[in-house]
Amino acid sequence: MAEGLKIAAQVRQGCRAALSRAITLCESTRPDHVREAALLLQCLREQTPASFHSRSLRVGFTGPPGVGKSTLIDRVGTYLTDS
């Protein structure tokens, strides 16, 4: 089984470690990772109900090193999961 498909199945089962691997795979610039990440995302999107697509939101955080991006992401994530 392709790595992207394997990780997608694990993410769907709620495996937090697989989610971490998925994020790392999607951030990688290695050509083999780029292909697997595309497969992973395609698989997850195909398995997501269409009604969810219109309600999803993607947010990006950018900035130079040391300005608190990770801290902000952690706090936003904590806020969203607590509410």
Short mmCIF file of N, CA, C and O in Angstrom, two decimals:
data_model
loop_
_atom_site.label_atom_id
_atom_site.label_comp_id
_atom_site.label_asym_id
_atom_site.label_seq_id
_atom_site.Cartn_x
_atom_site.Cartn_y
_atom_site.Cartn_z
N MET A 1 0.84 -1.18 0.00
CA MET A 1 0.00 0.00 0.00
C MET A 1 0.89 1.24 0.00
O MET A 1 1.89 1.30 0.70
N ALA A 2 0.50 2.23 -0.77
CA ALA A 2 1.25 3.48 -0.83
C ALA A 2 1.21 4.17 0.53
O ALA A 2 0.22 4.09 1.26
N GLU A 3 2.29 4.83 0.87
CA GLU A 3 2.40 5.49 2.18
C GLU A 3 1.28 6.50 2.40
O GLU A 3 0.71 6.58 3.49
N GLY A 4 0.95 7.28 1.37
CA GLY A 4 -0.13 8.27 1.50
C GLY A 4 -1.46 7.63 1.84
O GLY A 4 -2.20 8.14 2.69
N LEU A 5 -1.76 6.50 1.21
CA LEU A 5 -3.02 5.80 1.50
C LEU A 5 -3.03 5.21 2.90
O LEU A 5 -4.04 5.24 3.60
N LYS A 6 -1.89 4.69 3.31
CA LYS A 6 -1.77 4.11 4.65
C LYS A 6 -1.98 5.18 5.72
O LYS A 6 -2.74 4.99 6.68
N ILE A 7 -1.34 6.32 5.55
CA ILE A 7 -1.48 7.42 6.50
C ILE A 7 -2.91 7.94 6.50
O ILE A 7 -3.48 8.23 7.55
N ALA A 8 -3.52 8.04 5.32
CA ALA A 8 -4.91 8.52 5.22
C ALA A 8 -5.84 7.61 6.03
O ALA A 8 -6.72 8.10 6.76
N ALA A 9 -5.66 6.31 5.91
CA ALA A 9 -6.50 5.36 6.65
C ALA A 9 -6.31 5.54 8.15
O ALA A 9 -7.28 5.52 8.92
N GLN A 10 -5.08 5.75 8.58
CA GLN A 10 -4.80 5.93 10.01
C GLN A 10 -5.37 7.26 10.53
O GLN A 10 -5.89 7.33 11.64
N VAL A 11 -5.30 8.30 9.71
CA VAL A 11 -5.87 9.60 10.09
C VAL A 11 -7.37 9.44 10.27
O VAL A 11 -7.96 9.93 11.23
N ARG A 12 -8.01 8.73 9.34
CA ARG A 12 -9.45 8.50 9.41
C ARG A 12 -9.86 7.73 10.67
O ARG A 12 -10.96 7.89 11.17
N GLN A 13 -8.94 6.92 11.19
CA GLN A 13 -9.21 6.16 12.41
C GLN A 13 -8.95 6.98 13.67
O GLN A 13 -9.16 6.51 14.78
N GLY A 14 -8.47 8.22 13.49
CA GLY A 14 -8.24 9.10 14.62
C GLY A 14 -6.86 9.02 15.23
O GLY A 14 -6.64 9.51 16.35
N CYS A 15 -5.91 8.43 14.53
CA CYS A 15 -4.55 8.28 15.05
C CYS A 15 -3.82 9.63 14.98
O CYS A 15 -3.52 10.14 13.90
N ARG A 16 -3.52 10.18 16.14
CA ARG A 16 -2.85 11.49 16.19
C ARG A 16 -1.44 11.43 15.63
O ARG A 16 -0.98 12.39 15.02
N ALA A 17 -0.75 10.32 15.83
CA ALA A 17 0.60 10.18 15.29
C ALA A 17 0.55 10.19 13.76
O ALA A 17 1.43 10.77 13.11
N ALA A 18 -0.48 9.58 13.19
CA ALA A 18 -0.63 9.58 11.73
C ALA A 18 -0.92 10.99 11.23
O ALA A 18 -0.44 11.38 10.16
N LEU A 19 -1.70 11.76 11.99
CA LEU A 19 -1.96 13.14 11.60
C LEU A 19 -0.66 13.93 11.57
O LEU A 19 -0.41 14.71 10.64
N SER A 20 0.20 13.69 12.54
CA SER A 20 1.51 14.34 12.58
C SER A 20 2.34 13.95 11.36
O SER A 20 2.96 14.81 10.71
N ARG A 21 2.33 12.66 11.02
CA ARG A 21 3.07 12.20 9.83
C ARG A 21 2.48 12.81 8.57
O ARG A 21 3.21 13.17 7.63
N ALA A 22 1.15 12.95 8.52
CA ALA A 22 0.49 13.53 7.35
C ALA A 22 0.92 14.99 7.16
O ALA A 22 1.21 15.42 6.04
N ILE A 23 0.96 15.73 8.25
CA ILE A 23 1.37 17.13 8.16
C ILE A 23 2.81 17.23 7.69
O ILE A 23 3.14 18.03 6.81
N THR A 24 3.68 16.42 8.26
CA THR A 24 5.09 16.41 7.86
C THR A 24 5.22 16.06 6.39
O THR A 24 5.99 16.69 5.65
N LEU A 25 4.48 15.07 5.94
CA LEU A 25 4.53 14.65 4.54
C LEU A 25 4.08 15.79 3.63
O LEU A 25 4.71 16.06 2.60
N CYS A 26 3.03 16.48 4.01
CA CYS A 26 2.51 17.58 3.19
C CYS A 26 3.44 18.79 3.16
O CYS A 26 3.44 19.55 2.19
N GLU A 27 4.24 18.95 4.20
CA GLU A 27 5.17 20.08 4.24
C GLU A 27 6.48 19.79 3.51
O GLU A 27 7.23 20.70 3.19
N SER A 28 6.75 18.53 3.24
CA SER A 28 8.02 18.13 2.63
C SER A 28 8.08 18.57 1.16
O SER A 28 7.07 18.63 0.46
N THR A 29 9.29 18.86 0.71
CA THR A 29 9.50 19.23 -0.70
C THR A 29 10.16 18.12 -1.50
O THR A 29 10.41 18.29 -2.69
N ARG A 30 10.46 16.99 -0.85
CA ARG A 30 11.04 15.87 -1.59
C ARG A 30 10.04 15.39 -2.64
O ARG A 30 8.84 15.25 -2.34
N PRO A 31 10.48 15.16 -3.86
CA PRO A 31 9.55 14.75 -4.93
C PRO A 31 8.69 13.53 -4.58
O PRO A 31 7.49 13.52 -4.88
N ASP A 32 9.28 12.52 -3.93
CA ASP A 32 8.47 11.35 -3.57
C ASP A 32 7.44 11.69 -2.50
O ASP A 32 6.32 11.18 -2.51
N HIS A 33 7.77 12.60 -1.60
CA HIS A 33 6.82 13.03 -0.58
C HIS A 33 5.70 13.87 -1.19
O HIS A 33 4.55 13.77 -0.76
N VAL A 34 6.05 14.71 -2.15
CA VAL A 34 5.04 15.54 -2.81
C VAL A 34 3.99 14.64 -3.47
O VAL A 34 2.79 14.88 -3.36
N ARG A 35 4.44 13.56 -4.14
CA ARG A 35 3.50 12.63 -4.77
C ARG A 35 2.63 11.93 -3.74
O ARG A 35 1.41 11.80 -3.90
N GLU A 36 3.24 11.46 -2.65
CA GLU A 36 2.49 10.76 -1.61
C GLU A 36 1.52 11.71 -0.90
O GLU A 36 0.41 11.32 -0.54
N ALA A 37 1.94 12.96 -0.69
CA ALA A 37 1.07 13.95 -0.05
C ALA A 37 -0.16 14.23 -0.92
O ALA A 37 -1.27 14.35 -0.41
N ALA A 38 0.05 14.32 -2.22
CA ALA A 38 -1.08 14.54 -3.14
C ALA A 38 -2.06 13.37 -3.06
O ALA A 38 -3.28 13.56 -3.02
N LEU A 39 -1.53 12.16 -3.00
CA LEU A 39 -2.37 10.97 -2.87
C LEU A 39 -3.12 10.97 -1.54
O LEU A 39 -4.32 10.69 -1.48
N LEU A 40 -2.42 11.31 -0.48
CA LEU A 40 -3.02 11.39 0.85
C LEU A 40 -4.19 12.38 0.87
O LEU A 40 -5.29 12.06 1.31
N LEU A 41 -3.95 13.58 0.37
CA LEU A 41 -4.98 14.62 0.38
C LEU A 41 -6.16 14.24 -0.51
O LEU A 41 -7.32 14.48 -0.15
N GLN A 42 -5.88 13.66 -1.66
CA GLN A 42 -6.95 13.22 -2.55
C GLN A 42 -7.82 12.16 -1.86
O GLN A 42 -9.04 12.23 -1.90
N CYS A 43 -7.18 11.21 -1.21
CA CYS A 43 -7.89 10.15 -0.52
C CYS A 43 -8.77 10.71 0.60
O CYS A 43 -9.94 10.35 0.73
N LEU A 44 -8.22 11.60 1.40
CA LEU A 44 -8.98 12.18 2.50
C LEU A 44 -10.15 13.02 1.98
O LEU A 44 -11.25 12.97 2.52
N ARG A 45 -9.91 13.75 0.91
CA ARG A 45 -10.99 14.59 0.35
C ARG A 45 -12.11 13.72 -0.22
O ARG A 45 -13.29 14.04 -0.04
N GLU A 46 -11.76 12.64 -0.91
CA GLU A 46 -12.76 11.76 -1.49
C GLU A 46 -13.62 11.10 -0.42
O GLU A 46 -14.78 10.77 -0.65
N GLN A 47 -13.05 10.91 0.77
CA GLN A 47 -13.77 10.24 1.86
C GLN A 47 -14.51 11.21 2.77
O GLN A 47 -15.15 10.81 3.72
N THR A 48 -14.40 12.49 2.47
CA THR A 48 -15.07 13.52 3.27
C THR A 48 -16.39 13.87 2.63
O THR A 48 -16.44 14.15 1.43
N PRO A 49 -17.49 13.87 3.39
CA PRO A 49 -18.79 14.22 2.82
C PRO A 49 -18.76 15.59 2.16
O PRO A 49 -18.14 16.53 2.68
N ALA A 50 -19.44 15.72 1.03
CA ALA A 50 -19.46 16.99 0.29
C ALA A 50 -19.99 18.13 1.14
O ALA A 50 -19.55 19.27 0.99
N SER A 51 -20.91 17.85 2.04
CA SER A 51 -21.48 18.92 2.87
C SER A 51 -20.43 19.54 3.78
O SER A 51 -20.53 20.70 4.15
N PHE A 52 -19.40 18.78 4.12
CA PHE A 52 -18.34 19.29 4.97
C PHE A 52 -17.42 20.24 4.20
O PHE A 52 -16.90 21.20 4.75
N HIS A 53 -17.24 20.00 2.90
CA HIS A 53 -16.33 20.82 2.09
C HIS A 53 -16.74 22.29 2.12
O HIS A 53 -15.89 23.17 2.19
N SER A 54 -18.02 22.54 2.07
CA SER A 54 -18.47 23.94 2.04
C SER A 54 -18.34 24.61 3.40
O SER A 54 -18.40 25.82 3.50
N ARG A 55 -18.16 23.83 4.46
CA ARG A 55 -18.04 24.40 5.81
C ARG A 55 -16.59 24.44 6.28
O ARG A 55 -16.32 24.93 7.37
N SER A 56 -15.67 23.92 5.50
CA SER A 56 -14.28 23.88 5.95
C SER A 56 -13.59 25.22 5.73
O SER A 56 -14.00 26.01 4.89
N LEU A 57 -12.56 25.44 6.50
CA LEU A 57 -11.81 26.69 6.44
C LEU A 57 -10.34 26.37 6.58
O LEU A 57 -9.95 25.59 7.45
N ARG A 58 -9.52 26.93 5.73
CA ARG A 58 -8.08 26.73 5.80
C ARG A 58 -7.43 28.06 6.16
O ARG A 58 -7.69 29.08 5.54
N VAL A 59 -6.60 28.03 7.18
CA VAL A 59 -5.93 29.23 7.67
C VAL A 59 -4.43 28.99 7.66
O VAL A 59 -3.98 27.92 8.06
N GLY A 60 -3.68 29.97 7.21
CA GLY A 60 -2.22 29.85 7.21
C GLY A 60 -1.60 30.89 8.13
O GLY A 60 -2.09 32.00 8.26
N PHE A 61 -0.53 30.48 8.81
CA PHE A 61 0.21 31.38 9.68
C PHE A 61 1.64 31.49 9.14
O PHE A 61 2.31 30.47 9.01
N THR A 62 2.07 32.68 8.82
CA THR A 62 3.42 32.87 8.31
C THR A 62 4.13 33.96 9.10
O THR A 62 3.49 34.76 9.79
N GLY A 63 5.43 33.97 8.99
CA GLY A 63 6.21 35.00 9.65
C GLY A 63 7.63 34.53 9.88
O GLY A 63 7.93 33.34 9.72
N PRO A 64 8.50 35.43 10.25
CA PRO A 64 9.90 35.07 10.48
C PRO A 64 10.05 34.19 11.72
O PRO A 64 9.16 34.14 12.57
N PRO A 65 11.17 33.51 11.83
CA PRO A 65 11.41 32.66 13.00
C PRO A 65 11.33 33.46 14.30
O PRO A 65 11.78 34.60 14.37
N GLY A 66 10.74 32.84 15.31
CA GLY A 66 10.74 33.42 16.63
C GLY A 66 9.62 34.40 16.95
O GLY A 66 9.62 35.00 18.03
N VAL A 67 8.66 34.58 16.05
CA VAL A 67 7.60 35.56 16.32
C VAL A 67 6.39 34.95 17.02
O VAL A 67 5.47 35.68 17.38
N GLY A 68 6.37 33.63 17.20
CA GLY A 68 5.29 33.01 17.95
C GLY A 68 4.25 32.27 17.14
O GLY A 68 3.14 32.04 17.61
N LYS A 69 4.59 31.88 15.91
CA LYS A 69 3.63 31.15 15.07
C LYS A 69 3.18 29.87 15.73
O LYS A 69 1.97 29.59 15.80
N SER A 70 4.10 29.08 16.22
CA SER A 70 3.74 27.80 16.85
C SER A 70 2.91 28.01 18.10
O SER A 70 1.95 27.27 18.35
N THR A 71 3.24 29.02 18.88
CA THR A 71 2.46 29.33 20.08
C THR A 71 1.04 29.73 19.70
O THR A 71 0.06 29.27 20.31
N LEU A 72 0.91 30.55 18.69
CA LEU A 72 -0.41 30.98 18.23
C LEU A 72 -1.22 29.78 17.73
O LEU A 72 -2.38 29.62 18.09
N ILE A 73 -0.60 28.94 16.92
CA ILE A 73 -1.29 27.76 16.39
C ILE A 73 -1.73 26.85 17.54
O ILE A 73 -2.85 26.33 17.54
N ASP A 74 -0.87 26.66 18.52
CA ASP A 74 -1.21 25.83 19.67
C ASP A 74 -2.41 26.41 20.42
O ASP A 74 -3.34 25.69 20.78
N ARG A 75 -2.40 27.69 20.64
CA ARG A 75 -3.50 28.32 21.39
C ARG A 75 -4.80 28.31 20.60
O ARG A 75 -5.87 28.06 21.17
N VAL A 76 -4.73 28.56 19.31
CA VAL A 76 -5.93 28.52 18.47
C VAL A 76 -6.49 27.09 18.45
O VAL A 76 -7.69 26.88 18.61
N GLY A 77 -5.60 26.11 18.27
CA GLY A 77 -6.04 24.72 18.27
C GLY A 77 -6.67 24.31 19.58
O GLY A 77 -7.71 23.64 19.61
N THR A 78 -6.07 24.72 20.68
CA THR A 78 -6.62 24.42 22.00
C THR A 78 -7.99 25.07 22.17
O THR A 78 -8.94 24.44 22.64
N TYR A 79 -8.11 26.31 21.76
CA TYR A 79 -9.39 27.02 21.85
C TYR A 79 -10.47 26.30 21.04
O TYR A 79 -11.58 26.10 21.52
N LEU A 80 -10.14 25.92 19.82
CA LEU A 80 -11.12 25.27 18.95
C LEU A 80 -11.53 23.90 19.45
O LEU A 80 -12.70 23.53 19.35
N THR A 81 -10.59 23.16 20.01
CA THR A 81 -10.95 21.82 20.51
C THR A 81 -11.67 21.88 21.84
O THR A 81 -12.42 20.96 22.18
N ASP A 82 -11.49 22.95 22.60
CA ASP A 82 -12.19 23.10 23.87
C ASP A 82 -13.60 23.61 23.70
O ASP A 82 -14.44 23.44 24.58
N SER A 83 -13.88 24.27 22.58
CA SER A 83 -15.22 24.85 22.39
C SER A 83 -16.13 23.98 21.58
O SER A 83 -15.89 22.91 21.20
#
